[in-house]
Short mmCIF file of C-alpha atoms in Angstrom, two decimals:
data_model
loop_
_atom_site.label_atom_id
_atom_site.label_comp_id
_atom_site.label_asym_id
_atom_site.label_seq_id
_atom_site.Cartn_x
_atom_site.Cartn_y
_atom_site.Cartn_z
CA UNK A 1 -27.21 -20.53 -17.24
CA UNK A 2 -28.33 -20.27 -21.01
CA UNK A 3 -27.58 -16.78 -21.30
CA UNK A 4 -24.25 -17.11 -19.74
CA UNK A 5 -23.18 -19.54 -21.68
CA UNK A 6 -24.56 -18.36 -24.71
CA UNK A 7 -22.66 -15.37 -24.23
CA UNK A 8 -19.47 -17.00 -23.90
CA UNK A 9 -19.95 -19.09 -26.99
CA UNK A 10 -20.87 -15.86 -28.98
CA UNK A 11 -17.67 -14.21 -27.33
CA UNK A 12 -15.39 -17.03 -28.66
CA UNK A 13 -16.92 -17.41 -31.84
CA UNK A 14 -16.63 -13.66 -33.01
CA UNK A 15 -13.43 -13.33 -31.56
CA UNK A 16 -12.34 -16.49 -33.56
CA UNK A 17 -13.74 -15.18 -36.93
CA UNK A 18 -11.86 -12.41 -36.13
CA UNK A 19 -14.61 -9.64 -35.00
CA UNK A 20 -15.11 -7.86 -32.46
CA UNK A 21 -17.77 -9.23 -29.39
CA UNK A 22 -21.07 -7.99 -29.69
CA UNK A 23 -22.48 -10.03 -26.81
CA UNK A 24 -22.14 -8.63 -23.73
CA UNK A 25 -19.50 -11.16 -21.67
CA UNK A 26 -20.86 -9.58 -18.10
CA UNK A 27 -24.45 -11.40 -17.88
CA UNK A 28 -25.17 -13.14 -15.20
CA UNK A 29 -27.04 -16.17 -13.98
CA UNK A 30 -30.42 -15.09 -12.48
CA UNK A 31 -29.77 -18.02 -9.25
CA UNK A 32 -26.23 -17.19 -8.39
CA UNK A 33 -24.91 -13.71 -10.03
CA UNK A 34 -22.26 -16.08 -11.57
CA UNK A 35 -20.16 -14.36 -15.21
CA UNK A 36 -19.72 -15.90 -18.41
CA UNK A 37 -16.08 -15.62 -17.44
CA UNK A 38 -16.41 -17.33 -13.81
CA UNK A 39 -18.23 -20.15 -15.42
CA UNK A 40 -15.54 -20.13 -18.52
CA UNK A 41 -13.11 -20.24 -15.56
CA UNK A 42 -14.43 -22.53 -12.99
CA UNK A 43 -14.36 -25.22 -16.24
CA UNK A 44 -11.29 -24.17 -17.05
CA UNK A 45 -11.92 -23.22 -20.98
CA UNK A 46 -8.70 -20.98 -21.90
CA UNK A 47 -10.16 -20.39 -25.16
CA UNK A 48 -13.63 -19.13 -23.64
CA UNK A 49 -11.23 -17.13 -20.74
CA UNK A 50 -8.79 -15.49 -23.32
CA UNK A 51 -12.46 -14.69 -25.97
CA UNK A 52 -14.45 -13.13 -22.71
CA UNK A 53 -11.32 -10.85 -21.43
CA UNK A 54 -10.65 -9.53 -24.74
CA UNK A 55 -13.95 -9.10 -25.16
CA UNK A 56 -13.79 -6.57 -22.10
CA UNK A 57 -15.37 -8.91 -19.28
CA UNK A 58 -15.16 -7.67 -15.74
CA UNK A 59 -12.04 -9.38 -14.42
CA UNK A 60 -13.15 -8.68 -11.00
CA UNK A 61 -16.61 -9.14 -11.03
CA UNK A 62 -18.44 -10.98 -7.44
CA UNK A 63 -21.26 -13.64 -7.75
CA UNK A 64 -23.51 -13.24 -4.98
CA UNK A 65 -21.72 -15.21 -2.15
CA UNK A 66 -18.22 -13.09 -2.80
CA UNK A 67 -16.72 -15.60 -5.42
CA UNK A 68 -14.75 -14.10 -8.84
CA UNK A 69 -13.29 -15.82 -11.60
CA UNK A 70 -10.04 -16.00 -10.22
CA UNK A 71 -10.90 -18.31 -7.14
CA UNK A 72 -13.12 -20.45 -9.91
CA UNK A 73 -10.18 -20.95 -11.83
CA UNK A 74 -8.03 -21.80 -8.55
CA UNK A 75 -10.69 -24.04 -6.78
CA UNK A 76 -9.85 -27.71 -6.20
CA UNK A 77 -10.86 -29.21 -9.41
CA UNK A 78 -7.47 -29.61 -10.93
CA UNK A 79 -8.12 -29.91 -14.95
CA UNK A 80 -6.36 -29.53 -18.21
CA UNK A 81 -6.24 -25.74 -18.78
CA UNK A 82 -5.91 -24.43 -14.77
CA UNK A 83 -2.73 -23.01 -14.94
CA UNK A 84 -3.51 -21.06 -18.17
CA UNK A 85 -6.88 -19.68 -16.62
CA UNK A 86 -4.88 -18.54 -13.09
CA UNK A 87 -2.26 -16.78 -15.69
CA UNK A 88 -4.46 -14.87 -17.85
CA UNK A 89 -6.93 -14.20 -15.17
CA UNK A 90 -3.88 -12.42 -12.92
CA UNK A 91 -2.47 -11.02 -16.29
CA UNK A 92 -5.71 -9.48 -16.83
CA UNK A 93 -4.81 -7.21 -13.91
CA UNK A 94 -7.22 -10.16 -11.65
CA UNK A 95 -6.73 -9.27 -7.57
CA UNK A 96 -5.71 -12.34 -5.79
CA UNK A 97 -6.60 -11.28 -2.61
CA UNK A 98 -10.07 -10.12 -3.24
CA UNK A 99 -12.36 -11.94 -0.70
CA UNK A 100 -15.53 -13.44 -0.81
CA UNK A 101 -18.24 -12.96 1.84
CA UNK A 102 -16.99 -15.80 3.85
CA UNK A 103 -13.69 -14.27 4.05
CA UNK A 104 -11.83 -16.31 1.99
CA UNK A 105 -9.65 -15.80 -0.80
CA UNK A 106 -8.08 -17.27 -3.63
CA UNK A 107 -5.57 -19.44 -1.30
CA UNK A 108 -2.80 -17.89 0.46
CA UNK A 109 -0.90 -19.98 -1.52
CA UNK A 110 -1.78 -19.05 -5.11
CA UNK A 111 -2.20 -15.44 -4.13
CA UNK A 112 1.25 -15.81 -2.61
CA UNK A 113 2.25 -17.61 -5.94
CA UNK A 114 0.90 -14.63 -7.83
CA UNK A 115 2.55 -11.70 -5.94
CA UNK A 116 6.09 -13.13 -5.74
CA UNK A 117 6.02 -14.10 -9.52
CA UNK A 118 8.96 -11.92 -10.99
CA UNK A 119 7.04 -11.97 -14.20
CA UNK A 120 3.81 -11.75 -13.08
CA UNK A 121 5.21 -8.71 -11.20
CA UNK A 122 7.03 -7.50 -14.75
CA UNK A 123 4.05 -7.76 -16.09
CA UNK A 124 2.10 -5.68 -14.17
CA UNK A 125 4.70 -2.98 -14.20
CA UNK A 126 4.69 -2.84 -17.78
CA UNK A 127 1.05 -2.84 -18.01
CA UNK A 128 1.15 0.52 -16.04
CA UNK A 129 4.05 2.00 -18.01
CA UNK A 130 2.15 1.18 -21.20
CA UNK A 131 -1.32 2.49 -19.78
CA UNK A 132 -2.68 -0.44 -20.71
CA UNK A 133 -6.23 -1.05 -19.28
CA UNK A 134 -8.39 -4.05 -19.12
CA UNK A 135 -6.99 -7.45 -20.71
CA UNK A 136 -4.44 -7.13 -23.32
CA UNK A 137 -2.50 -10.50 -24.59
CA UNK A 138 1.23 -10.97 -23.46
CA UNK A 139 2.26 -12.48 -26.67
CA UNK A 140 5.64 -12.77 -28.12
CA UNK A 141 6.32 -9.60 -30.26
CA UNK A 142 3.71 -7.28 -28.53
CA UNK A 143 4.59 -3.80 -27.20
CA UNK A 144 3.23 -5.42 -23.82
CA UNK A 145 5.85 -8.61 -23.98
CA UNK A 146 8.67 -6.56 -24.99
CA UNK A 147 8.66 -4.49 -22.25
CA UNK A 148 7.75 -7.51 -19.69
CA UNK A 149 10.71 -9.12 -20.71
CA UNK A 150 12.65 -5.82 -20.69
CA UNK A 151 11.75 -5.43 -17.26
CA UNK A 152 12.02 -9.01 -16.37
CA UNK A 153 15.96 -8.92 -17.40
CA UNK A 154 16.67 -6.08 -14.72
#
């Protein structure tokens, strides 16, 4: 758990200073296989999320039993922060229907929500237009949220 978190909190500090992340944001915890960014997710920390993406976390990455970030972030604990954590999680190129070893994914509903987005979907298609790999901010005045919106319009 310490190093996990550690590296989170190292992750949003240099990235706040304005630096790039020197620790590496895919440890895991020794008893579950659990990410910085699953934990940063599960608790819903947007800051944390946005610092450990950026910081080229594994979007994608499986604890043990299956789980990823992205079905932390959804789980039933609804808390400040849990729609922002879904949204950068599936604008990080995060794949909703990923399942875990129990056969579950995210919900059908969220994954649903996530597919029929029309920005989400924009998104995505200017992602791959823009070769843009790993997480990259949709911010207002970007190369990557001028062309979302673009593409959003049609």
């Amino acid at each position: 758990t310490f190093l996990a978190v550690s590296a989170s909190t190292v992750a949003l500090n240099e990235l706040a200073a304005g630096s790039t992340c020197s620790a590496d944001p895919n440890v895991r915890m020794a008893y579950d296989g659990a990410s910085a960014l699953t934990i940063a997710a599960e608790h819903h920390h947007v800051e944390a999320v946005k610092a450990l993406l950026a910081g080229g976390a594994s979007v994608d990455a499986r604890q043990d039993d299956g789980q990823t970030a992205l079905m932390a972030a959804s789980g039933i604990r609804k808390r400040q922060g849990q729609r922002e954590c879904v949204r950068l999680l599936l604008g990080g190129s995060a794949d909703p229907a990923l399942k875990n070893k129990y056969g579950k994914i995210v919900s059908k509903k969220k994954s649903l929500l996530g597919k029929q987005s029309p920005w989400i979907a924009a998104v995505q298609k200017a992602r791959k237009e823009l070769k843009i790999k790993g997480f990259a901010v949709v911010k207002k005045g970007t190369p990557l949220y001028k062309k979302a919106k673009e593409l959003y319009s049609q």
